[in-house]
Structure formats: structure tokens, C-alpha cells
């Protein structure tokens, strides 16, 4: 089978309809350029540049030595589910029992599971934009319909309770968003989440999928508030979290949900047919992370905040860039639309995809276009990198855009 067209037509329609993950696609391109010997600074994939703390690695080594080699229970080891339930109480003021917890292969897997379990073909999922690139594609895979609500730059990229209420129909099934947010770093305040909660309370057919994967990377004085802690809607909130960001454990692939028992059982049933329980070793490591000292997440968060200040300062200095001040996570999300319609004499920049590709080829700085995040005027820059690389990347960007007119 040689012709591309022929093989593509053999793929199932659902795969042909799916967008490639733009975060991972840009990372792949950056790796390819680096392999050719170019000095690429990759600020595309969102992943901590720290190593997993030692006591967590030690627990994984110990698990291997102790013989955790077999299949784990589909929903996760009982002691890990108990530790996660206790964590929900400790950090989020949410009362879950172990039976409400399902452990999966990353928060990405947890989110995809919940959407498969709750959304019927044709049902609507309200997504707050800018959103993480995989949300809309997960909805597509479930044959649901994404209803995207835009958070404006002026409102720190946040969607309001009023916007949500206007979007609700009889077909709305799930409302999903991340706080702290990827790609904007915005953090919904307790007041904003309570206002959203009031709307949800009125419409009993609607569930909230709250993605709290960046919970520990929060620079606000108010701190993190979980919408799932609001008693009136608790039964309809599924809270997703995981080890990847807070504990620098992206490669360990461990995420989890806290949800009503019937939803947790639905996820367990799905998982039992598709992936089984996640890695036994990662689960033992996660147990050590959750029950162990919590200094590392705090220290890493402080480092991200310092870099946020550094990068925001440098980006504000680039003519034409409009920059928000992220309150959490590790991304900057400047609006670069000032450069749309301009050219360096060879390449025309008409949108954020053109801009990012041009930047990669021109300045060897890998970023991700805002288009995949539902915000086509912006680009995402990961700040989870060394000061040296961040300073050099911003210098290169500034130098490159000076060529556009
Ligand atoms: N949600 C958001 C908002 C993310 O940025 C990510 C990034 N990986 C995930 C979920 C998935 O995390 P994991 O690596 O645990 O699958
Ligand atoms: N969440 C990260 C990002 O946004 C990891 C890559 C991915 O899974 O999309 O870059």
C-alpha cells in the first residue's frame, strides 16, 4: 500500500476526523530539527523540567524489589484509592470514599474515560476556552458536540457564569474546564466558581468535569478552590487530578478521578475493557508522593512563579505582544495577532500556526499555536525551562519578529 491517500481512506472515520495533538506535534517537529543539529529551545510541550523527587523514585524501586509485578486492580490499589480519597479531604474539602476513586493512565486518560462514560452521541459538552487541546478531540471521539465559550483577554481569559447560563440547552451534558488553566495560567476564584456552581445547581441534567491537574502550581494568595466542594452540586462534579504536574511525574502516567460511585463504576467498566489498571510501579510511587512530604511541589511552584515573572517581563518588552499575567500553571499565552498579515519577505504570517512554524524555522524556538487551544490570536510558551533558555528564547523571538513588516 504505497499512496498516502489510499491508506488514509482505510482508517476509521473517527481517526480521520481527529486532529493531531498540536502540543505533541510541535514537540516532534522541535525534536526533528534538534536531531539535525540545530540549537532548538523547546518551549512547546507542557512538562516540568524537574526530576521526580527522590523519595518517590525510591518507592518505585522498592515496589519492583517487593514484587509488584502483576496486574493491579482495574480501579487502582486499595491503599492508593484510600490515600487519594484522604487527599481530596485534605486539600480540596471533598468527601470521597475509596469506592469513588478510579486511578488511570494519566489525567488525560481520566478525562477521556469520563467523557466516554457520560456523553451520548449528539449531546453537548460546554468547554471553556482557551482550553487544553485534547478536550475537543475527546468529545469528538465520543461523538459529542463541543460548545466552546470564549474567555476574553479582558477577563483574564475566564468564562463567566452568565456566559455559561446562556449556552445551556436541553442537550447539555457536561461542562468542562481546567483551573489553573492550560494554556492561559488563569485561575478561577472561589467567587467565580461559586457563581458557576449556582448555574449548575439549577440544571440537574448537567455534570461538571473539573480538571485540577495544575492544583499545586497556583500563585494566588487565595489558593486553590475546588468546585466539587460545593455541597449543592457535589454529586454532579467529577474532579480530575494526577501526578504529572505537581510532582514532576509526567512519564509515570498516573491520573485519577473522584466521582459519584455509579460514575466511578462506569469508568472502571470501560477501563476494564480497554486498558486495565495502570502501571503497578507508578501506583506505588504515587502512594509515596501523596502520603509523603509535600515540600517538592511547593518548591517547584515557587520556581515556576519566579520564571513566570521573568518571562512576562521579557514578553512585555516585545513590540506588538499583548501579555496576561498567569496566576498558575507554567505557561505564558501572549496575543501575537499584531503580526498577522505581515511577512519577513519570504514567509507570510496569517495566523498563529504560521507564526509558530515560522518562529521554529527562523529562531529555533518551539511554541504551540493558540488555534488548537481555541484561541487563534495567541501562542503558548511553556515556562517550565531553565532561566537561561527562557531568556535566550525571548531574545530570539524579539529579534525574529523585528524582521516582520
Ligand atoms: N489536563 C491538562 C489541562 C493538561 O495540561 C494535561 C497535560 N498533560 C493533562 C490534563 C493530562 O495530564 P497527564 O499527563 O496526567 O495525562
Ligand atoms: N499537557 C501537556 C501540554 O499541554 C502535555 C502534552 C499533551 O499531553 O498534550 O503540553
Tab-separated table of C-alpha atoms and ligand atoms in Angstrom:
chain	number	residue	atom	x	y	z
A	1	UNK	CA	0.000	0.000	0.000
A	2	UNK	CA	2.018	3.000	-1.154
A	3	UNK	CA	-0.181	6.007	-1.843
A	4	UNK	CA	-0.946	8.111	1.245
A	5	UNK	CA	-4.475	8.770	0.023
A	6	UNK	CA	-5.264	5.080	-0.194
A	7	UNK	CA	-4.048	4.216	3.300
A	8	UNK	CA	-5.749	7.246	4.850
A	9	UNK	CA	-9.039	6.128	3.413
A	10	UNK	CA	-8.616	2.803	5.210
A	11	UNK	CA	-8.532	4.451	8.611
A	12	UNK	CA	-11.794	4.598	10.513
A	13	UNK	CA	-13.719	7.850	10.053
A	14	UNK	CA	-13.254	8.698	13.711
A	15	UNK	CA	-9.489	8.775	13.275
A	16	UNK	CA	-9.615	10.745	10.061
A	17	UNK	CA	-11.815	13.289	11.832
A	18	UNK	CA	-9.403	13.619	14.760
A	19	UNK	CA	-6.865	16.465	14.943
A	20	UNK	CA	-3.323	15.508	15.871
A	21	UNK	CA	-2.399	16.841	19.321
A	22	UNK	CA	-0.765	20.192	18.500
A	23	UNK	CA	1.324	20.182	21.673
A	24	UNK	CA	2.825	16.821	20.803
A	25	UNK	CA	3.110	17.627	17.080
A	26	UNK	CA	5.196	20.758	17.773
A	27	UNK	CA	7.369	18.815	20.193
A	28	UNK	CA	8.001	16.213	17.497
A	29	UNK	CA	8.983	18.922	14.974
A	30	UNK	CA	11.353	20.509	17.507
A	31	UNK	CA	12.994	17.132	18.167
A	32	UNK	CA	13.454	16.572	14.428
A	33	UNK	CA	15.171	19.964	13.984
A	34	UNK	CA	17.352	19.332	17.036
A	35	UNK	CA	18.341	15.934	15.626
A	36	UNK	CA	19.607	17.759	12.535
A	37	UNK	CA	21.982	19.696	14.787
A	38	UNK	CA	20.028	22.959	15.280
A	39	UNK	CA	20.097	24.590	18.717
A	40	UNK	CA	16.359	24.375	19.334
A	41	UNK	CA	14.837	25.708	22.540
A	42	UNK	CA	11.705	23.660	23.059
A	43	UNK	CA	9.020	25.515	24.950
A	44	UNK	CA	6.237	23.529	23.321
A	45	UNK	CA	5.325	20.573	25.484
A	46	UNK	CA	3.964	21.416	28.916
A	47	UNK	CA	6.025	19.368	31.277
A	48	UNK	CA	8.065	20.112	34.378
A	49	UNK	CA	11.802	20.338	33.745
A	50	UNK	CA	12.406	18.999	37.258
A	51	UNK	CA	13.126	15.387	38.094
A	52	UNK	CA	10.673	13.346	40.145
A	53	UNK	CA	11.580	13.758	43.853
A	54	UNK	CA	13.925	11.071	45.190
A	55	UNK	CA	11.624	9.560	47.826
A	56	UNK	CA	9.070	8.862	45.070
A	57	UNK	CA	11.682	7.197	42.850
A	58	UNK	CA	12.857	5.162	45.844
A	59	UNK	CA	9.310	3.915	46.430
A	60	UNK	CA	9.128	2.756	42.811
A	61	UNK	CA	12.430	0.881	43.129
A	62	UNK	CA	11.211	-0.699	46.319
A	63	UNK	CA	7.971	-1.763	44.604
A	64	UNK	CA	9.971	-3.590	41.965
A	65	UNK	CA	12.036	-5.324	44.638
A	66	UNK	CA	8.927	-6.205	46.634
A	67	UNK	CA	7.375	-7.910	43.634
A	68	UNK	CA	4.656	-5.555	42.417
A	69	UNK	CA	4.882	-7.174	39.011
A	70	UNK	CA	1.391	-8.416	38.306
A	71	UNK	CA	-1.831	-6.824	37.088
A	72	UNK	CA	-3.189	-4.251	39.511
A	73	UNK	CA	-6.905	-3.951	40.303
A	74	UNK	CA	-8.597	-2.094	37.413
A	75	UNK	CA	-9.552	0.939	39.518
A	76	UNK	CA	-6.214	1.052	41.371
A	77	UNK	CA	-4.733	-0.470	44.544
A	78	UNK	CA	-6.997	-0.143	47.572
A	79	UNK	CA	-4.395	1.749	49.635
A	80	UNK	CA	-3.789	4.231	46.805
A	81	UNK	CA	-7.525	4.842	46.369
A	82	UNK	CA	-7.751	5.444	50.120
A	83	UNK	CA	-4.772	7.858	50.001
A	84	UNK	CA	-6.422	9.771	47.124
A	85	UNK	CA	-9.737	9.935	48.992
A	86	UNK	CA	-7.842	11.339	52.024
A	87	UNK	CA	-6.050	13.811	49.746
A	88	UNK	CA	-9.410	15.056	48.421
A	89	UNK	CA	-10.437	15.740	52.018
A	90	UNK	CA	-7.084	17.274	52.999
A	91	UNK	CA	-6.584	19.581	50.010
A	92	UNK	CA	-9.977	20.030	48.390
A	93	UNK	CA	-12.562	19.698	51.141
A	94	UNK	CA	-14.315	16.961	49.166
A	95	UNK	CA	-15.553	13.841	50.919
A	96	UNK	CA	-14.936	10.772	48.828
A	97	UNK	CA	-14.520	7.167	49.869
A	98	UNK	CA	-12.069	4.816	48.091
A	99	UNK	CA	-15.026	3.461	46.086
A	100	UNK	CA	-15.366	6.927	44.490
A	101	UNK	CA	-11.823	6.936	43.171
A	102	UNK	CA	-10.571	5.464	39.889
A	103	UNK	CA	-6.877	5.568	39.020
A	104	UNK	CA	-5.976	5.756	35.326
A	105	UNK	CA	-3.046	6.129	32.949
A	106	UNK	CA	-2.645	9.893	33.314
A	107	UNK	CA	-5.207	12.653	33.784
A	108	UNK	CA	-5.627	12.620	30.004
A	109	UNK	CA	-6.930	9.080	30.293
A	110	UNK	CA	-9.163	10.028	33.240
A	111	UNK	CA	-10.743	12.869	31.242
A	112	UNK	CA	-11.246	10.719	28.147
A	113	UNK	CA	-12.810	7.972	30.263
A	114	UNK	CA	-15.327	10.294	31.893
A	115	UNK	CA	-16.394	11.756	28.568
A	116	UNK	CA	-16.888	8.272	27.112
A	117	UNK	CA	-18.895	7.276	30.167
A	118	UNK	CA	-21.186	10.327	30.304
A	119	UNK	CA	-21.651	11.651	26.784
A	120	UNK	CA	-24.022	10.105	24.241
A	121	UNK	CA	-23.706	10.844	20.518
A	122	UNK	CA	-25.071	14.307	19.762
A	123	UNK	CA	-25.004	15.512	23.366
A	124	UNK	CA	-23.316	18.806	24.109
A	125	UNK	CA	-20.181	19.429	26.124
A	126	UNK	CA	-19.573	23.027	27.080
A	127	UNK	CA	-15.857	23.779	27.018
A	128	UNK	CA	-14.383	26.956	28.457
A	129	UNK	CA	-11.835	28.404	26.018
A	130	UNK	CA	-8.920	28.771	25.877
A	131	UNK	CA	-8.899	25.048	26.615
A	132	UNK	CA	-6.353	22.278	26.592
A	133	UNK	CA	-6.028	20.891	23.061
A	134	UNK	CA	-7.317	17.395	23.792
A	135	UNK	CA	-10.714	18.370	25.226
A	136	UNK	CA	-12.485	18.986	21.915
A	137	UNK	CA	-10.972	15.852	20.374
A	138	UNK	CA	-12.049	13.691	23.308
A	139	UNK	CA	-15.578	14.973	22.824
A	140	UNK	CA	-15.358	14.227	19.108
A	141	UNK	CA	-14.299	10.632	19.862
A	142	UNK	CA	-17.421	10.239	21.987
A	143	UNK	CA	-19.475	11.686	19.082
A	144	UNK	CA	-20.492	14.562	21.305
A	145	UNK	CA	-20.725	18.184	20.238
A	146	UNK	CA	-18.330	20.763	21.688
A	147	UNK	CA	-19.883	24.091	22.582
A	148	UNK	CA	-16.938	26.407	23.046
A	149	UNK	CA	-17.300	29.516	25.223
A	150	UNK	CA	-14.588	32.124	24.956
A	151	UNK	CA	-12.975	33.751	27.962
A	152	UNK	CA	-11.907	37.231	26.880
A	153	UNK	CA	-8.411	38.652	27.316
A	154	UNK	CA	-10.007	41.464	29.336
A	155	UNK	CA	-11.477	38.937	31.802
A	156	UNK	CA	-8.123	37.171	32.132
A	157	UNK	CA	-9.339	34.570	29.610
A	158	UNK	CA	-12.053	33.371	32.006
A	159	UNK	CA	-15.608	32.411	31.095
A	160	UNK	CA	-18.354	33.885	33.275
A	161	UNK	CA	-21.372	32.237	34.891
A	162	UNK	CA	-23.597	34.396	32.640
A	163	UNK	CA	-21.913	33.064	29.500
A	164	UNK	CA	-22.399	29.535	30.771
A	165	UNK	CA	-26.077	30.025	31.501
A	166	UNK	CA	-26.711	31.397	28.009
A	167	UNK	CA	-25.080	28.321	26.435
A	168	UNK	CA	-27.065	25.679	28.314
A	169	UNK	CA	-29.640	23.695	26.350
A	170	UNK	CA	-31.622	20.531	26.958
A	171	UNK	CA	-28.790	18.622	25.222
A	172	UNK	CA	-26.010	19.914	27.501
A	173	UNK	CA	-24.469	17.042	29.375
A	174	UNK	CA	-21.072	18.162	30.673
A	175	UNK	CA	-19.279	21.442	31.369
A	176	UNK	CA	-15.502	21.110	31.389
A	177	UNK	CA	-12.601	23.385	32.194
A	178	UNK	CA	-9.220	23.474	33.893
A	179	UNK	CA	-8.254	25.769	36.762
A	180	UNK	CA	-5.396	26.606	36.958
A	181	UNK	CA	-5.695	26.691	33.219
A	182	UNK	CA	-3.636	25.330	30.398
A	183	UNK	CA	-2.814	27.328	28.211
A	184	UNK	CA	-3.514	30.677	29.949
A	185	UNK	CA	-2.455	30.035	33.543
A	186	UNK	CA	-5.689	31.698	34.666
A	187	UNK	CA	-7.140	30.641	37.996
A	188	UNK	CA	-10.872	30.798	38.637
A	189	UNK	CA	-11.520	32.406	42.042
A	190	UNK	CA	-13.777	30.854	44.651
A	191	UNK	CA	-16.385	33.538	43.919
A	192	UNK	CA	-16.300	32.803	40.184
A	193	UNK	CA	-16.589	29.062	40.780
A	194	UNK	CA	-19.449	29.546	43.233
A	195	UNK	CA	-21.281	31.641	40.621
A	196	UNK	CA	-20.743	28.868	38.059
A	197	UNK	CA	-21.882	26.370	40.700
A	198	UNK	CA	-25.141	28.325	41.159
A	199	UNK	CA	-25.889	27.932	37.448
A	200	UNK	CA	-25.075	24.200	37.541
A	201	UNK	CA	-27.315	23.781	40.581
A	202	UNK	CA	-30.303	24.971	38.551
A	203	UNK	CA	-29.840	22.481	35.712
A	204	UNK	CA	-29.946	18.991	37.156
A	205	UNK	CA	-29.044	17.224	33.912
A	206	UNK	CA	-25.575	18.784	33.776
A	207	UNK	CA	-22.262	17.459	35.108
A	208	UNK	CA	-19.026	19.341	35.713
A	209	UNK	CA	-15.695	17.858	34.710
A	210	UNK	CA	-13.204	19.839	36.793
A	211	UNK	CA	-9.607	19.396	35.633
A	212	UNK	CA	-7.366	20.287	38.565
A	213	UNK	CA	-4.087	18.832	37.290
A	214	UNK	CA	-2.288	22.168	37.982
A	215	UNK	CA	-3.703	22.472	41.511
A	216	UNK	CA	-0.302	22.763	43.183
A	217	UNK	CA	1.011	25.356	40.735
A	218	UNK	CA	-1.041	28.279	41.928
A	219	UNK	CA	0.418	31.730	42.644
A	220	UNK	CA	-2.702	33.403	44.060
A	221	UNK	CA	-2.948	34.416	47.702
A	222	UNK	CA	-6.426	32.866	47.817
A	223	UNK	CA	-5.103	29.443	46.780
A	224	UNK	CA	-6.932	26.624	45.066
A	225	UNK	CA	-10.688	26.177	45.334
A	226	UNK	CA	-12.411	23.027	44.097
A	227	UNK	CA	-15.871	23.398	42.570
A	228	UNK	CA	-16.527	19.820	43.722
A	229	UNK	CA	-16.540	21.029	47.339
A	230	UNK	CA	-19.820	22.931	46.811
A	231	UNK	CA	-22.332	20.658	48.598
A	232	UNK	CA	-25.319	21.512	46.377
A	233	UNK	CA	-23.628	20.162	43.235
A	234	UNK	CA	-21.079	17.733	44.671
A	235	UNK	CA	-22.881	14.692	43.230
A	236	UNK	CA	-22.540	16.121	39.735
A	237	UNK	CA	-18.896	17.175	39.834
A	238	UNK	CA	-16.161	14.827	38.679
A	239	UNK	CA	-12.785	16.087	39.829
A	240	UNK	CA	-9.769	15.030	37.799
A	241	UNK	CA	-6.212	15.264	39.028
A	242	UNK	CA	-2.926	13.418	38.662
A	243	UNK	CA	0.727	13.209	39.495
A	244	UNK	CA	2.218	14.671	36.310
A	245	UNK	CA	2.474	18.381	37.029
A	246	UNK	CA	2.663	18.904	40.784
A	247	UNK	CA	5.143	16.083	41.418
A	248	UNK	CA	7.037	16.243	38.096
A	249	UNK	CA	5.861	12.762	37.117
A	250	UNK	CA	4.662	13.167	33.528
A	251	UNK	CA	6.221	9.929	32.285
A	252	UNK	CA	4.834	7.818	35.116
A	253	UNK	CA	1.335	8.146	33.646
A	254	UNK	CA	-0.927	8.342	36.640
A	255	UNK	CA	-4.167	10.294	36.894
A	256	UNK	CA	-7.339	9.825	38.878
A	257	UNK	CA	-10.922	10.912	39.361
A	258	UNK	CA	-13.153	11.436	42.358
A	259	UNK	CA	-16.807	10.952	41.401
A	260	UNK	CA	-20.133	9.501	42.456
A	261	UNK	CA	-19.954	5.716	42.738
A	262	UNK	CA	-22.037	4.986	39.632
A	263	UNK	CA	-19.746	7.176	37.525
A	264	UNK	CA	-16.625	5.600	39.048
A	265	UNK	CA	-18.073	2.173	38.279
A	266	UNK	CA	-18.766	3.202	34.685
A	267	UNK	CA	-15.166	4.332	34.305
A	268	UNK	CA	-13.907	1.106	35.882
A	269	UNK	CA	-16.026	-0.942	33.456
A	270	UNK	CA	-14.661	0.962	30.463
A	271	UNK	CA	-11.112	0.745	31.704
A	272	UNK	CA	-11.531	-2.979	32.338
A	273	UNK	CA	-12.156	-3.481	28.632
A	274	UNK	CA	-9.628	-1.050	27.246
A	275	UNK	CA	-6.503	-0.609	29.392
A	276	UNK	CA	-6.888	-2.467	32.736
A	277	UNK	CA	-5.265	-0.942	35.829
A	278	UNK	CA	-2.380	1.463	35.276
A	279	UNK	CA	1.248	0.506	35.975
A	280	UNK	CA	1.717	-1.185	39.351
A	281	UNK	CA	5.060	0.565	39.911
A	282	UNK	CA	3.638	4.017	39.153
A	283	UNK	CA	0.847	3.388	41.617
A	284	UNK	CA	3.292	2.563	44.413
A	285	UNK	CA	5.232	5.713	43.530
A	286	UNK	CA	2.037	7.781	43.575
A	287	UNK	CA	1.202	6.447	47.022
A	288	UNK	CA	4.586	7.636	48.317
A	289	UNK	CA	4.053	11.019	46.653
A	290	UNK	CA	0.604	11.614	48.101
A	291	UNK	CA	1.366	10.351	51.605
A	292	UNK	CA	4.926	11.697	51.788
A	293	UNK	CA	6.374	15.176	52.426
A	294	UNK	CA	4.839	17.894	50.281
A	295	UNK	CA	7.855	20.231	50.080
A	296	UNK	CA	8.800	19.406	46.482
A	297	UNK	CA	5.528	20.585	44.886
A	298	UNK	CA	5.824	23.849	46.866
A	299	UNK	CA	9.428	24.430	45.859
A	300	UNK	CA	8.708	23.709	42.203
A	301	UNK	CA	5.714	26.034	42.258
A	302	UNK	CA	7.909	28.821	43.654
A	303	UNK	CA	10.366	28.256	40.815
A	304	UNK	CA	7.526	28.438	38.239
A	305	UNK	CA	6.301	31.680	39.771
A	306	UNK	CA	9.754	33.229	39.541
A	307	UNK	CA	10.021	32.161	35.902
A	308	UNK	CA	6.524	33.487	35.217
A	309	UNK	CA	7.724	36.900	36.392
A	310	UNK	CA	10.848	36.626	34.273
A	311	UNK	CA	9.033	35.612	31.078
A	312	UNK	CA	6.111	38.022	31.439
A	313	UNK	CA	8.640	40.856	31.838
A	314	UNK	CA	10.580	39.788	28.756
A	315	UNK	CA	7.475	39.240	26.601
A	316	UNK	CA	6.004	42.622	27.561
A	317	UNK	CA	9.154	44.098	26.104
A	318	UNK	CA	8.446	42.631	22.649
A	319	UNK	CA	6.633	45.149	20.413
A	320	UNK	CA	3.124	44.022	19.433
A	321	UNK	CA	2.809	41.276	22.071
A	322	UNK	CA	-0.202	41.520	24.392
A	323	UNK	CA	0.554	39.621	27.596
A	324	UNK	CA	-1.590	38.442	30.503
A	325	UNK	CA	-0.131	37.612	33.899
A	326	UNK	CA	-0.735	33.903	34.523
A	327	UNK	CA	-1.826	33.072	38.061
A	328	UNK	CA	-0.829	29.420	37.934
A	329	UNK	CA	0.465	26.532	35.798
A	330	UNK	CA	3.625	27.082	33.725
A	331	UNK	CA	2.648	28.781	30.510
A	332	UNK	CA	2.663	32.253	29.021
A	333	UNK	CA	-0.007	32.919	26.403
A	334	UNK	CA	0.714	36.159	24.542
A	335	UNK	CA	-1.622	37.519	21.884
A	336	UNK	CA	0.542	37.903	18.769
A	337	UNK	CA	-2.186	38.885	16.301
A	338	UNK	CA	-0.390	42.196	15.718
A	339	UNK	CA	1.882	40.227	13.369
A	340	UNK	CA	-0.850	38.581	11.303
A	341	UNK	CA	-0.785	39.856	7.729
A	342	UNK	CA	2.940	40.655	7.969
A	343	UNK	CA	5.874	38.978	6.219
A	344	UNK	CA	9.672	38.683	6.500
A	345	UNK	CA	9.916	38.927	2.723
A	346	UNK	CA	9.718	35.153	2.220
A	347	UNK	CA	7.061	33.848	4.564
A	348	UNK	CA	3.664	35.402	5.166
A	349	UNK	CA	2.247	35.139	8.691
A	350	UNK	CA	-1.522	34.871	8.540
A	351	UNK	CA	-2.356	33.111	11.811
A	352	UNK	CA	-0.866	31.606	14.954
A	353	UNK	CA	0.007	28.340	13.163
A	354	UNK	CA	2.055	30.252	10.591
A	355	UNK	CA	3.623	32.293	13.381
A	356	UNK	CA	4.741	29.255	15.427
A	357	UNK	CA	6.080	27.364	12.434
A	358	UNK	CA	7.951	30.430	11.214
A	359	UNK	CA	9.369	31.035	14.708
A	360	UNK	CA	10.602	27.460	14.885
A	361	UNK	CA	12.305	27.613	11.491
A	362	UNK	CA	13.576	31.190	11.873
A	363	UNK	CA	14.611	31.329	15.534
A	364	UNK	CA	14.621	27.668	16.578
A	365	UNK	CA	12.172	28.341	19.369
A	366	UNK	CA	9.333	25.816	19.635
A	367	UNK	CA	5.987	27.105	20.932
A	368	UNK	CA	2.405	25.976	20.277
A	369	UNK	CA	-0.191	27.845	18.207
A	370	UNK	CA	-3.252	29.090	20.078
A	371	UNK	CA	-5.541	27.702	17.364
A	372	UNK	CA	-5.531	24.208	18.913
A	373	UNK	CA	-6.496	25.761	22.255
A	374	UNK	CA	-9.471	27.620	20.806
A	375	UNK	CA	-7.595	30.974	20.921
A	376	UNK	CA	-6.218	31.622	17.424
A	377	UNK	CA	-4.682	35.038	18.241
A	378	UNK	CA	-2.241	33.635	20.793
A	379	UNK	CA	0.737	31.332	21.123
A	380	UNK	CA	1.649	29.192	24.118
A	381	UNK	CA	5.115	29.318	25.610
A	382	UNK	CA	5.980	26.815	28.315
A	383	UNK	CA	7.893	28.432	31.167
A	384	UNK	CA	8.973	25.067	32.574
A	385	UNK	CA	12.538	25.575	31.388
A	386	UNK	CA	15.792	26.996	32.730
A	387	UNK	CA	16.167	30.765	33.173
A	388	UNK	CA	18.962	30.656	30.645
A	389	UNK	CA	16.771	29.035	27.971
A	390	UNK	CA	13.827	31.307	28.724
A	391	UNK	CA	15.958	34.436	28.429
A	392	UNK	CA	17.589	33.229	25.216
A	393	UNK	CA	14.212	32.164	23.732
A	394	UNK	CA	12.656	35.567	24.406
A	395	UNK	CA	15.716	37.280	22.936
A	396	UNK	CA	15.405	35.173	19.782
A	397	UNK	CA	11.675	35.836	19.500
A	398	UNK	CA	12.206	39.584	19.839
A	399	UNK	CA	14.949	39.546	17.241
A	400	UNK	CA	12.860	37.430	14.845
A	401	UNK	CA	9.656	39.492	14.979
A	402	UNK	CA	11.655	42.642	14.241
A	403	UNK	CA	12.025	41.214	10.710
A	404	UNK	CA	8.257	41.179	10.117
A	405	UNK	CA	6.600	44.062	8.387
B	1	LIG	N1	-5.237	18.382	31.725
B	1	LIG	C1	-4.482	19.438	31.391
B	1	LIG	C2	-5.084	20.799	31.466
B	1	LIG	C3	-3.158	19.263	30.972
B	1	LIG	O1	-2.413	20.313	30.644
B	1	LIG	C4	-2.633	17.969	30.904
B	1	LIG	C5	-1.225	17.871	30.396
B	1	LIG	N2	-0.629	16.778	30.295
B	1	LIG	C6	-3.463	16.898	31.268
B	1	LIG	C7	-4.748	17.145	31.671
B	1	LIG	C8	-3.002	15.478	31.199
B	1	LIG	O2	-2.082	15.153	32.156
B	1	LIG	P1	-1.417	13.697	32.218
B	1	LIG	O3	-0.007	13.877	31.814
B	1	LIG	O4	-1.580	13.278	33.644
B	1	LIG	O5	-2.171	12.808	31.297
B	2	LIG	N1	-0.311	18.811	28.928
B	2	LIG	C1	0.909	18.971	28.256
B	2	LIG	C2	0.803	20.082	27.230
B	2	LIG	O1	-0.201	20.706	27.164
B	2	LIG	C3	1.461	17.682	27.733
B	2	LIG	C4	1.294	17.327	26.291
B	2	LIG	C5	-0.037	16.763	25.999
B	2	LIG	O2	-0.343	15.677	26.525
B	2	LIG	O3	-0.774	17.429	25.291
B	2	LIG	O4	1.754	20.354	26.557
